[in-house]
XYZ file of N, CA and C in Angstrom:
438
model
N 38.194 -1.980 -1.634
C 37.459 -1.547 -0.467
C 38.517 -1.000 0.598
N 38.095 0.122 1.171
C 38.974 0.660 2.163
C 38.889 -0.008 3.428
N 39.836 0.176 4.362
C 40.051 -0.669 5.585
C 38.823 -0.479 6.489
N 38.254 0.841 6.740
C 37.130 1.046 7.518
C 35.921 0.239 7.085
N 35.664 0.257 5.723
C 34.569 -0.552 5.243
C 34.725 -1.993 5.297
N 35.847 -2.530 5.175
C 36.202 -3.956 5.339
C 35.923 -4.336 6.844
N 36.398 -3.509 7.737
C 36.217 -3.847 9.160
C 34.688 -3.779 9.483
N 34.078 -2.685 9.052
C 32.604 -2.546 9.266
C 31.759 -3.677 8.786
N 32.061 -4.089 7.564
C 31.347 -5.245 6.946
C 31.566 -6.486 7.690
N 32.785 -6.767 8.192
C 33.062 -8.024 8.939
C 32.346 -7.922 10.314
N 32.452 -6.906 11.004
C 31.875 -6.778 12.362
C 30.402 -6.857 12.254
N 29.742 -6.065 11.321
C 28.353 -6.142 11.230
C 27.856 -7.536 10.796
N 28.619 -8.146 9.926
C 28.269 -9.534 9.465
C 28.270 -10.571 10.611
N 28.981 -10.268 11.642
C 28.929 -11.162 12.818
C 27.784 -10.729 13.876
N 27.110 -9.694 13.481
C 25.994 -9.335 14.391
C 26.235 -8.262 15.384
N 27.365 -7.611 15.224
C 27.812 -6.573 16.137
C 27.752 -5.167 15.478
N 27.764 -4.151 16.311
C 27.818 -2.710 15.671
C 29.334 -2.276 15.892
N 29.880 -1.694 14.810
C 31.088 -0.996 14.852
C 30.966 0.287 15.421
N 31.488 0.602 16.578
C 31.323 1.924 17.290
C 32.399 2.899 16.797
N 33.564 2.399 16.862
C 34.693 3.342 16.445
C 35.944 2.447 16.018
N 36.773 3.057 15.161
C 37.989 2.426 14.850
C 39.150 3.483 15.152
N 40.154 3.108 15.765
C 41.341 3.949 15.946
C 42.568 3.219 15.328
N 43.462 4.124 14.737
C 44.679 3.433 14.126
C 45.762 4.301 14.731
N 46.898 3.575 15.068
C 48.137 4.395 15.431
C 48.623 5.084 14.279
N 49.426 6.091 14.538
C 49.926 7.013 13.470
C 50.390 6.282 12.198
N 51.087 5.137 12.375
C 51.570 4.417 11.107
C 50.741 3.307 10.799
N 49.555 3.165 11.476
C 48.673 2.098 11.185
C 49.097 0.661 11.702
N 50.025 0.696 12.691
C 50.502 -0.553 13.104
C 49.556 -1.176 14.135
N 48.808 -0.402 14.846
C 47.836 -0.880 15.868
C 46.437 -0.482 15.338
N 45.553 -1.532 15.249
C 44.140 -1.307 14.995
C 43.333 -1.466 16.242
N 42.617 -0.551 16.740
C 41.790 -0.641 17.914
C 40.375 -0.394 17.508
N 39.542 -1.506 17.749
C 38.194 -1.433 17.450
C 37.238 -1.441 18.692
N 36.211 -0.750 18.663
C 35.216 -0.693 19.735
C 33.945 -1.257 19.120
N 33.394 -2.252 19.744
C 32.137 -2.978 19.186
C 31.046 -2.897 20.234
N 29.842 -3.099 19.751
C 28.806 -3.065 20.714
C 27.650 -4.068 20.195
N 26.802 -4.521 20.980
C 25.672 -5.317 20.605
C 24.511 -4.834 21.481
N 23.742 -3.749 21.054
C 22.742 -3.135 21.832
C 21.678 -3.958 22.437
N 21.365 -5.142 21.836
C 20.318 -5.922 22.402
C 20.816 -7.034 23.327
N 22.116 -6.990 23.625
C 22.704 -8.020 24.541
C 22.699 -7.418 25.940
N 21.982 -8.125 26.844
C 22.018 -7.704 28.224
C 23.492 -7.838 28.863
N 24.010 -6.879 29.539
C 25.209 -6.905 30.095
C 26.349 -6.411 29.222
N 26.056 -6.154 27.910
C 27.019 -5.562 27.010
C 28.076 -6.652 26.514
N 29.118 -6.149 25.875
C 30.186 -6.849 25.262
C 30.975 -7.528 26.302
N 31.353 -8.822 26.066
C 32.176 -9.616 26.942
C 33.467 -10.106 26.233
N 34.277 -10.838 26.968
C 35.474 -11.255 26.352
C 35.243 -12.253 25.157
N 34.294 -13.039 25.313
C 33.934 -14.031 24.232
C 33.525 -13.167 22.929
N 32.835 -12.161 23.145
C 32.497 -11.353 21.909
C 33.793 -10.782 21.251
N 34.630 -10.257 22.038
C 35.899 -9.577 21.532
C 36.730 -10.665 20.890
N 36.778 -11.925 21.463
C 37.572 -12.947 20.975
C 37.056 -13.418 19.614
N 35.684 -13.514 19.462
C 35.096 -13.938 18.203
C 35.351 -12.943 17.075
N 35.167 -11.671 17.327
C 35.477 -10.660 16.341
C 36.890 -10.561 16.048
N 37.775 -10.700 17.030
C 39.236 -10.640 16.788
C 39.698 -11.864 15.849
N 39.283 -13.021 16.099
C 39.538 -14.256 15.287
C 39.085 -14.119 13.875
N 37.813 -13.606 13.678
C 37.375 -13.536 12.286
C 38.017 -12.406 11.537
N 38.182 -11.302 12.262
C 38.825 -10.146 11.583
C 40.265 -10.393 11.165
N 40.995 -11.180 12.141
C 42.407 -11.550 11.883
C 42.450 -12.287 10.562
N 41.582 -13.214 10.365
C 41.566 -13.900 9.134
C 41.219 -13.112 7.858
N 40.226 -12.205 7.998
C 39.838 -11.405 6.972
C 41.033 -10.360 6.580
N 41.617 -9.798 7.573
C 42.740 -8.913 7.241
C 43.903 -9.603 6.691
N 44.161 -10.978 7.031
C 45.221 -11.730 6.399
C 44.864 -12.039 4.918
N 43.751 -12.364 4.664
C 43.317 -12.604 3.227
C 43.405 -11.298 2.384
N 43.058 -10.211 2.996
C 43.142 -8.901 2.252
C 44.523 -8.296 2.339
N 45.493 -8.963 2.886
C 46.873 -8.414 2.964
C 47.041 -7.107 3.651
N 46.284 -6.924 4.759
C 46.380 -5.649 5.546
C 47.507 -5.850 6.472
N 48.509 -4.974 6.483
C 49.679 -5.056 7.263
C 49.488 -4.303 8.593
N 49.496 -5.014 9.661
C 49.372 -4.458 10.966
C 50.112 -5.280 12.030
N 50.429 -4.664 13.223
C 51.195 -5.374 14.200
C 50.208 -5.993 15.274
N 49.243 -5.225 15.641
C 48.393 -5.587 16.812
C 46.896 -5.133 16.447
N 46.011 -6.091 16.802
C 44.606 -5.936 16.763
C 43.965 -5.915 18.097
N 43.196 -4.790 18.527
C 42.675 -4.793 19.788
C 41.173 -4.537 19.624
N 40.375 -5.449 20.301
C 38.914 -5.410 20.236
C 38.479 -5.036 21.700
N 37.439 -4.139 21.790
C 36.951 -3.705 23.174
C 35.531 -3.264 23.062
N 34.968 -3.204 24.212
C 33.574 -2.682 24.274
C 33.747 -1.094 24.225
N 32.670 -0.346 23.991
C 32.904 1.104 23.857
C 33.027 1.728 25.200
N 32.676 1.054 26.349
C 32.843 1.541 27.654
C 31.710 2.493 28.098
N 31.731 2.871 29.325
C 30.599 3.683 29.837
C 30.665 5.125 29.264
N 31.817 5.593 28.860
C 31.982 6.856 28.185
C 32.008 6.786 26.736
N 31.157 5.959 26.154
C 31.082 5.643 24.757
C 31.076 6.870 23.879
N 31.830 6.785 22.669
C 31.766 7.868 21.738
C 30.415 7.788 20.953
N 29.954 8.978 20.543
C 28.813 8.999 19.666
C 29.229 9.700 18.368
N 29.008 8.981 17.239
C 29.391 9.398 15.995
C 28.313 9.527 14.986
N 27.554 8.530 14.836
C 26.545 8.489 13.855
C 25.264 9.075 14.347
N 24.427 9.528 13.388
C 23.065 10.084 13.777
C 22.336 9.105 14.631
N 22.423 7.770 14.304
C 21.700 6.753 15.068
C 22.158 6.702 16.545
N 23.477 7.008 16.836
C 24.002 7.086 18.136
C 23.300 8.200 18.964
N 23.155 9.277 18.300
C 22.558 10.447 18.964
C 21.073 10.286 19.277
N 20.436 9.440 18.457
C 18.952 9.160 18.624
C 18.880 8.086 19.819
N 19.781 7.099 19.692
C 19.727 5.971 20.717
C 19.905 6.423 22.066
N 20.799 7.428 22.243
C 21.065 7.859 23.568
C 20.461 9.205 24.015
N 19.291 9.507 23.334
C 18.473 10.695 23.713
C 18.058 10.530 25.198
N 18.266 11.648 25.879
C 17.992 11.697 27.355
C 19.217 11.445 28.214
N 20.334 11.114 27.574
C 21.591 10.836 28.324
C 22.404 12.202 28.432
N 23.175 12.209 29.411
C 24.127 13.298 29.524
C 25.301 13.118 28.708
N 25.831 14.170 27.933
C 26.940 13.983 27.126
C 27.914 15.188 27.178
N 29.197 14.913 26.848
C 30.192 15.984 26.630
C 30.413 16.035 25.218
N 30.528 17.318 24.647
C 30.561 17.454 23.235
C 31.600 18.545 22.908
N 32.480 18.318 21.876
C 33.485 19.401 21.421
C 33.221 19.620 20.021
N 33.158 20.868 19.636
C 32.947 21.289 18.243
C 34.318 21.536 17.489
N 34.333 21.304 16.202
C 35.519 21.636 15.436
C 35.743 23.123 15.338
N 34.650 23.771 15.010
C 34.709 25.274 14.898
C 33.742 25.798 15.959
N 34.163 26.902 16.760
C 33.330 27.370 17.804
C 31.956 27.945 17.373
N 31.023 27.885 18.210
C 29.705 28.536 17.969
C 29.534 29.531 19.095
N 29.397 30.792 18.705
C 29.263 31.894 19.624
C 30.466 31.907 20.699
N 31.638 31.630 20.123
C 32.873 31.638 20.954
C 33.042 30.440 21.835
N 32.237 29.366 21.678
C 32.231 28.219 22.464
C 32.437 26.967 21.735
N 33.378 26.037 22.163
C 33.662 24.817 21.623
C 33.080 23.607 22.363
N 33.072 23.801 23.688
C 32.878 22.565 24.608
C 31.389 22.768 25.156
N 30.576 21.678 25.075
C 29.201 21.724 25.569
C 29.064 20.447 26.436
N 28.362 20.612 27.570
C 27.917 19.540 28.491
C 26.480 19.650 28.651
N 25.686 18.670 28.428
C 24.215 18.793 28.651
C 23.578 17.436 28.370
N 22.211 17.533 28.343
C 21.314 16.315 28.130
C 20.991 16.317 26.620
N 21.183 15.210 26.059
C 21.026 14.932 24.590
C 19.438 14.927 24.415
N 19.000 15.724 23.361
C 17.564 15.733 23.038
C 17.402 15.085 21.743
N 18.364 14.478 21.098
C 18.183 13.797 19.850
C 18.850 14.595 18.642
N 18.566 14.057 17.423
C 19.152 14.696 16.251
C 18.043 14.874 15.175
N 17.990 15.935 14.539
C 16.917 16.132 13.487
C 17.508 17.051 12.372
N 17.338 16.609 11.158
C 17.834 17.414 10.018
C 19.257 17.820 10.159
N 20.083 16.898 10.566
C 21.571 17.111 10.689
C 21.911 17.956 11.796
N 21.077 18.207 12.804
C 21.413 19.027 13.913
C 21.215 18.298 15.259
N 22.192 18.342 16.080
C 22.035 17.740 17.411
C 21.493 18.685 18.395
N 20.397 18.282 19.107
C 19.757 19.105 20.050
C 20.242 18.827 21.482
N 20.688 19.801 22.238
C 21.275 19.574 23.545
C 20.629 20.588 24.456
N 20.255 20.089 25.688
C 19.788 21.043 26.720
C 21.084 21.222 27.596
N 21.461 22.523 27.739
C 22.687 22.949 28.488
C 22.075 23.868 29.569
N 23.033 24.326 30.406
C 22.651 25.224 31.526
C 21.891 26.491 31.193
N 22.147 27.038 30.005
C 21.492 28.204 29.539
C 20.290 27.958 28.675
N 19.901 26.731 28.396
C 18.826 26.458 27.530
C 19.066 25.420 26.500
N 18.392 25.403 25.387
C 18.558 24.354 24.355
C 19.317 24.963 23.189
N 20.298 24.186 22.650
C 21.160 24.659 21.557
C 20.993 23.543 20.449
N 21.206 23.892 19.140
C 21.242 23.049 18.107
C 22.652 23.114 17.499
N 23.297 22.065 17.336
C 24.628 21.989 16.848
C 24.667 21.142 15.584
N 25.467 21.635 14.552
C 25.523 20.874 13.317
C 26.327 19.641 13.569
N 25.740 18.443 13.142
C 26.393 17.199 13.273
C 27.708 17.150 12.722
N 27.947 17.794 11.473
C 29.129 17.807 10.704
C 30.206 18.679 11.500
N 29.873 19.521 12.433
C 30.823 20.311 13.121
C 31.269 19.673 14.505
N 30.708 18.513 14.809
C 31.071 17.848 16.034
C 32.384 17.136 15.901
N 33.407 17.517 16.719
C 34.690 16.925 16.699
C 34.645 15.525 17.396
N 34.076 15.616 18.688
C 33.948 14.421 19.576
C 32.784 14.657 20.511
N 32.089 13.540 20.697
C 30.940 13.555 21.610
C 31.053 12.201 22.407
N 30.880 12.339 23.687
C 30.932 11.094 24.555
C 29.828 11.098 25.621
N 29.354 9.933 26.041
C 28.473 9.856 26.997
C 29.154 10.174 28.366
N 28.403 10.734 29.326
C 28.890 10.933 30.715
C 28.455 9.703 31.422
N 29.454 8.961 32.076
C 29.081 7.697 32.785
C 28.220 8.065 34.034
N 27.256 7.225 34.302
C 26.430 7.381 35.540
C 26.785 6.307 36.431
N 27.198 6.656 37.721
C 27.481 5.684 38.701
C 26.472 5.818 39.850
N 25.594 4.911 39.953
C 24.506 4.950 40.909
C 24.846 4.156 42.191
């Protein structure tokens, strides 16, 4: 089993959602972002500690070599990766960067209208665009401070 699947299985088994995994260039630091959508107030220190303790044991049993494990909430500027993320945050403002430009443009800011048939719909200043999910390099929520 590859590392990402092992981490995902462990995190989801504890009742959390694995939002993202980052590894340092030589894999010495594992940084995980977790969420629990139905929990009011979001992820707290106890959640991070629970996942860290369990995952440390699993990684030791599986002989995964690393120096540091970091567990965190996804934050206000959460990344969107999976189709379910784009559905869940429909109506939110996002920043999005494409791998390959579309009509000479790689960066888009706008209101997310959801995802359908592998295309993310986004309302931008010039109207609505559909972007291939597979061409999205990075997408993040724009934090709202009221």
